[in-house]
mmCIF file of C-alpha atoms in Angstrom:
data_model
loop_
_atom_site.group_PDB
_atom_site.id
_atom_site.type_symbol
_atom_site.label_atom_id
_atom_site.label_comp_id
_atom_site.label_asym_id
_atom_site.label_seq_id
_atom_site.Cartn_x
_atom_site.Cartn_y
_atom_site.Cartn_z
ATOM 1 C CA MET A 1384 -24.020 -22.931 -4.876
ATOM 2 C CA THR A 1385 -22.783 -22.989 -8.285
ATOM 3 C CA VAL A 1386 -19.072 -23.422 -9.311
ATOM 4 C CA LEU A 1387 -18.888 -20.073 -10.643
ATOM 5 C CA CYS A 1388 -20.148 -18.269 -7.045
ATOM 6 C CA VAL A 1389 -17.347 -20.731 -5.229
ATOM 7 C CA LEU A 1390 -15.057 -19.504 -7.988
ATOM 8 C CA TRP A 1391 -15.747 -15.932 -7.213
ATOM 9 C CA ALA A 1392 -15.593 -16.029 -3.799
ATOM 10 C CA THR A 1393 -12.153 -17.764 -4.028
ATOM 11 C CA LEU A 1394 -10.642 -15.299 -6.069
ATOM 12 C CA SER A 1395 -12.062 -12.385 -4.075
ATOM 13 C CA THR A 1396 -10.524 -13.613 -1.179
ATOM 14 C CA VAL A 1397 -7.181 -14.643 -2.835
ATOM 15 C CA ALA A 1398 -7.283 -10.920 -4.247
ATOM 16 C CA SER A 1399 -8.007 -9.221 -0.919
ATOM 17 C CA ILE A 1400 -5.361 -10.924 0.886
ATOM 18 C CA LEU A 1401 -2.822 -9.915 -1.988
ATOM 19 C CA ALA A 1402 -3.933 -6.389 -1.613
ATOM 20 C CA CYS A 1403 -3.683 -6.386 1.963
ATOM 21 C CA SER A 1404 -0.343 -7.655 1.771
ATOM 22 C CA GLY A 1405 0.843 -5.549 -0.718
ATOM 23 C CA PHE A 1406 -0.508 -2.456 1.142
ATOM 24 C CA TYR A 1407 0.873 -3.359 4.235
ATOM 25 C CA LEU A 1408 4.576 -4.179 3.258
ATOM 26 C CA PRO A 1409 6.947 -1.628 2.734
ATOM 27 C CA TYR A 1410 8.887 -2.945 -0.087
ATOM 28 C CA TRP A 1411 7.561 -0.837 -3.004
ATOM 29 C CA ILE A 1412 10.812 0.935 -3.529
ATOM 30 C CA GLN A 1413 14.158 -0.134 -2.406
ATOM 31 C CA GLY A 1414 17.245 2.454 -2.317
ATOM 32 C CA ARG A 1415 20.381 2.670 -0.449
ATOM 33 C CA LEU A 1416 20.633 5.134 2.339
ATOM 34 C CA LEU A 1417 23.997 7.014 3.266
ATOM 35 C CA GLY A 1418 25.781 4.258 1.101
ATOM 36 C CA LYS A 1419 25.234 1.737 4.135
ATOM 37 C CA ALA A 1420 22.052 0.220 4.098
ATOM 38 C CA ASP A 1421 18.826 -0.775 2.040
ATOM 39 C CA ALA A 1422 16.029 1.610 2.601
ATOM 40 C CA TYR A 1423 12.501 0.496 1.695
ATOM 41 C CA PHE A 1424 9.463 2.687 1.348
ATOM 42 C CA SER A 1425 5.790 2.172 0.825
ATOM 43 C CA SER A 1426 2.781 4.861 0.907
ATOM 44 C CA PHE A 1427 3.093 4.745 4.900
ATOM 45 C CA ARG A 1428 5.779 2.303 5.989
ATOM 46 C CA ARG A 1429 9.520 2.526 5.539
ATOM 47 C CA CYS A 1430 12.227 0.163 6.586
ATOM 48 C CA ASN A 1431 15.996 1.422 7.607
ATOM 49 C CA TYR A 1432 15.183 5.086 8.056
ATOM 50 C CA PRO A 1433 17.552 8.037 9.263
ATOM 51 C CA ARG A 1434 16.925 9.577 12.590
ATOM 52 C CA ILE A 1435 18.802 12.989 13.748
ATOM 53 C CA ARG A 1436 18.956 13.233 17.562
ATOM 54 C CA ALA A 1437 20.102 16.616 17.750
ATOM 55 C CA PRO A 1438 19.892 19.774 15.516
ATOM 56 C CA ASN A 1439 23.716 19.318 14.357
ATOM 57 C CA ALA A 1440 24.340 15.626 14.766
ATOM 58 C CA THR A 1441 25.221 13.166 11.955
ATOM 59 C CA PRO A 1442 21.935 11.014 11.096
ATOM 60 C CA GLU A 1443 22.024 7.754 12.492
ATOM 61 C CA ILE A 1444 20.508 4.788 10.656
ATOM 62 C CA VAL A 1445 17.538 2.947 12.529
ATOM 63 C CA TYR A 1446 17.234 -0.462 11.450
ATOM 64 C CA GLU A 1447 13.381 -1.504 11.656
ATOM 65 C CA CYS A 1448 10.341 -1.150 9.597
ATOM 66 C CA ALA A 1449 7.628 1.300 10.945
ATOM 67 C CA ARG A 1450 4.875 3.586 9.939
ATOM 68 C CA TYR A 1451 5.615 7.430 10.040
ATOM 69 C CA SER A 1452 5.070 8.986 13.442
ATOM 70 C CA SER A 1453 1.591 10.417 12.163
ATOM 71 C CA PHE A 1454 -0.066 10.665 9.001
ATOM 72 C CA TRP A 1455 1.351 14.299 8.500
ATOM 73 C CA ASP A 1456 4.732 12.952 8.852
ATOM 74 C CA ILE A 1457 4.295 10.738 5.477
ATOM 75 C CA PRO A 1458 6.765 13.038 3.175
ATOM 76 C CA SER A 1459 4.331 13.684 0.273
ATOM 77 C CA ALA A 1460 0.897 14.824 -0.089
ATOM 78 C CA TRP A 1461 0.612 12.541 -2.704
ATOM 79 C CA TRP A 1462 1.929 9.379 -0.852
ATOM 80 C CA GLN A 1463 -0.856 10.364 1.760
ATOM 81 C CA ALA A 1464 -3.412 10.450 -0.950
ATOM 82 C CA SER A 1465 -2.379 7.171 -2.043
ATOM 83 C CA THR A 1466 -2.371 5.781 1.533
ATOM 84 C CA VAL A 1467 -6.205 7.009 2.039
ATOM 85 C CA THR A 1468 -7.307 5.911 -1.165
ATOM 86 C CA MET A 1469 -5.752 2.497 -1.426
ATOM 87 C CA GLY A 1470 -6.774 2.031 2.234
ATOM 88 C CA ILE A 1471 -10.525 2.644 1.487
ATOM 89 C CA GLY A 1472 -9.829 0.336 -1.636
ATOM 90 C CA VAL A 1473 -8.644 -2.503 0.348
ATOM 91 C CA ALA A 1474 -11.056 -2.257 3.456
ATOM 92 C CA ILE A 1475 -13.941 -2.232 0.748
ATOM 93 C CA ALA A 1476 -12.035 -5.384 -0.988
ATOM 94 C CA VAL A 1477 -11.942 -7.048 2.227
ATOM 95 C CA ILE A 1478 -15.229 -6.573 3.194
ATOM 96 C CA GLY A 1479 -16.573 -8.107 -0.294
ATOM 97 C CA ALA A 1480 -14.809 -10.947 -0.094
ATOM 98 C CA LEU A 1481 -15.704 -11.472 3.640
ATOM 99 C CA THR A 1482 -19.430 -11.390 2.484
ATOM 100 C CA LEU A 1483 -18.706 -14.028 -0.504
ATOM 101 C CA LEU A 1484 -17.195 -16.164 1.795
ATOM 102 C CA ALA A 1485 -20.178 -15.952 4.142
ATOM 103 C CA ALA A 1486 -22.428 -16.538 0.938
ATOM 104 C CA ALA A 1487 -20.496 -19.375 -0.140
ATOM 105 C CA SER A 1488 -20.279 -21.059 3.007
ATOM 106 C CA SER A 1489 -24.130 -20.996 3.694
ATOM 107 C CA PHE A 1490 -24.097 -18.217 6.267
ATOM 108 C CA LEU A 1491 -25.913 -15.846 3.874
ATOM 109 C CA PRO A 1492 -26.615 -18.122 0.729
ATOM 110 C CA HIS A 1493 -29.419 -15.590 -0.439
ATOM 111 C CA ILE A 1494 -26.800 -12.912 -1.253
ATOM 112 C CA LEU A 1495 -25.924 -14.701 -4.519
ATOM 113 C CA ARG A 1496 -29.175 -16.093 -5.220
ATOM 114 C CA THR A 1497 -30.463 -12.384 -6.596
ATOM 115 C CA PRO A 1498 -29.231 -10.622 -9.672
ATOM 116 C CA LYS A 1499 -29.341 -6.996 -7.751
ATOM 117 C CA HIS A 1500 -27.234 -8.571 -4.935
ATOM 118 C CA THR A 1501 -24.586 -9.773 -7.118
ATOM 119 C CA ARG A 1502 -24.447 -6.416 -9.052
ATOM 120 C CA ILE A 1503 -24.127 -4.613 -6.153
ATOM 121 C CA LEU A 1504 -21.380 -7.077 -4.634
ATOM 122 C CA GLY A 1505 -19.473 -6.826 -8.082
ATOM 123 C CA SER A 1506 -19.833 -3.112 -8.377
ATOM 124 C CA LEU A 1507 -18.502 -2.846 -4.795
ATOM 125 C CA GLN A 1508 -15.402 -4.923 -6.041
ATOM 126 C CA LEU A 1509 -14.954 -3.026 -9.267
ATOM 127 C CA PHE A 1510 -14.939 0.050 -7.297
ATOM 128 C CA ALA A 1511 -12.696 -1.282 -4.782
ATOM 129 C CA ALA A 1512 -10.308 -2.341 -7.488
ATOM 130 C CA ALA A 1513 -10.477 1.059 -8.834
ATOM 131 C CA MET A 1514 -9.341 2.875 -5.712
ATOM 132 C CA ILE A 1515 -6.536 0.495 -5.243
ATOM 133 C CA CYS A 1516 -5.588 1.376 -8.987
ATOM 134 C CA GLY A 1517 -5.961 4.875 -8.322
ATOM 135 C CA GLY A 1518 -3.775 4.921 -5.305
ATOM 136 C CA LEU A 1519 -1.078 3.154 -7.392
ATOM 137 C CA VAL A 1520 -1.138 5.494 -9.760
ATOM 138 C CA MET A 1521 -0.972 8.444 -7.279
ATOM 139 C CA TYR A 1522 2.179 6.989 -5.394
ATOM 140 C CA PRO A 1523 4.954 7.366 -8.022
ATOM 141 C CA ILE A 1524 3.828 11.342 -8.154
ATOM 142 C CA GLY A 1525 5.385 11.903 -5.058
ATOM 143 C CA TRP A 1526 8.639 10.134 -5.534
ATOM 144 C CA ASP A 1527 10.113 13.590 -5.853
ATOM 145 C CA ASN A 1528 10.169 13.930 -2.043
ATOM 146 C CA ARG A 1529 13.594 14.279 0.278
ATOM 147 C CA GLU A 1530 13.515 10.600 1.657
ATOM 148 C CA VAL A 1531 13.433 9.181 -1.664
ATOM 149 C CA ARG A 1532 15.902 11.419 -3.160
ATOM 150 C CA GLU A 1533 18.211 10.445 -0.167
ATOM 151 C CA SER A 1534 17.935 6.901 -0.857
ATOM 152 C CA CYS A 1535 17.890 6.543 -4.826
ATOM 153 C CA GLY A 1536 19.676 9.887 -5.738
ATOM 154 C CA LYS A 1537 19.133 13.185 -6.599
ATOM 155 C CA GLY A 1538 17.521 11.862 -10.426
ATOM 156 C CA ALA A 1539 14.084 10.729 -8.367
ATOM 157 C CA ASN A 1540 11.512 12.635 -9.660
ATOM 158 C CA VAL A 1541 7.807 12.171 -10.732
ATOM 159 C CA TYR A 1542 7.401 8.556 -12.327
ATOM 160 C CA ASN A 1543 11.142 8.750 -12.456
ATOM 161 C CA LEU A 1544 12.639 6.728 -9.622
ATOM 162 C CA GLY A 1545 16.339 7.263 -10.329
ATOM 163 C CA CYS A 1546 17.597 4.141 -8.474
ATOM 164 C CA GLU A 1547 20.664 2.511 -10.070
ATOM 165 C CA ARG A 1548 20.865 -1.183 -9.267
ATOM 166 C CA THR A 1549 24.380 -2.423 -8.412
ATOM 167 C CA ARG A 1550 23.726 -5.940 -7.943
#
């Protein structure tokens, strides 16, 4: 095993762990909800969100992080597309990193011995990176949804978050 292969496996593993963490954690956007609590959003998770128990009741803030109840509850079609695109990209990145780890740890050493296999694995990683970047580009297009406007202000729009920092 060459030093280059071990470096490739290490960097791929670190990159896939960071991509998984970034995809799962809901701290992509921070706003202020009802002037009381910080609200956080990602493409499919949120923290500290409003809940209305009765039709004319005052909203209460739920102080927890959770996924949206269903895929269709994600407040923007762009966030739904971002979730799917990034999810596929992260899954491919993890599979590629695990394959490289298996090759680097002598479970599947033949994978990195032929140029054909390394090209395929490199192409898969490039495709995963393109999917993740595509999801990141789609995400701000959905910033004009109701939840972001409630947390960041009425100025929130496509590629313009509108949140003002007071700290």
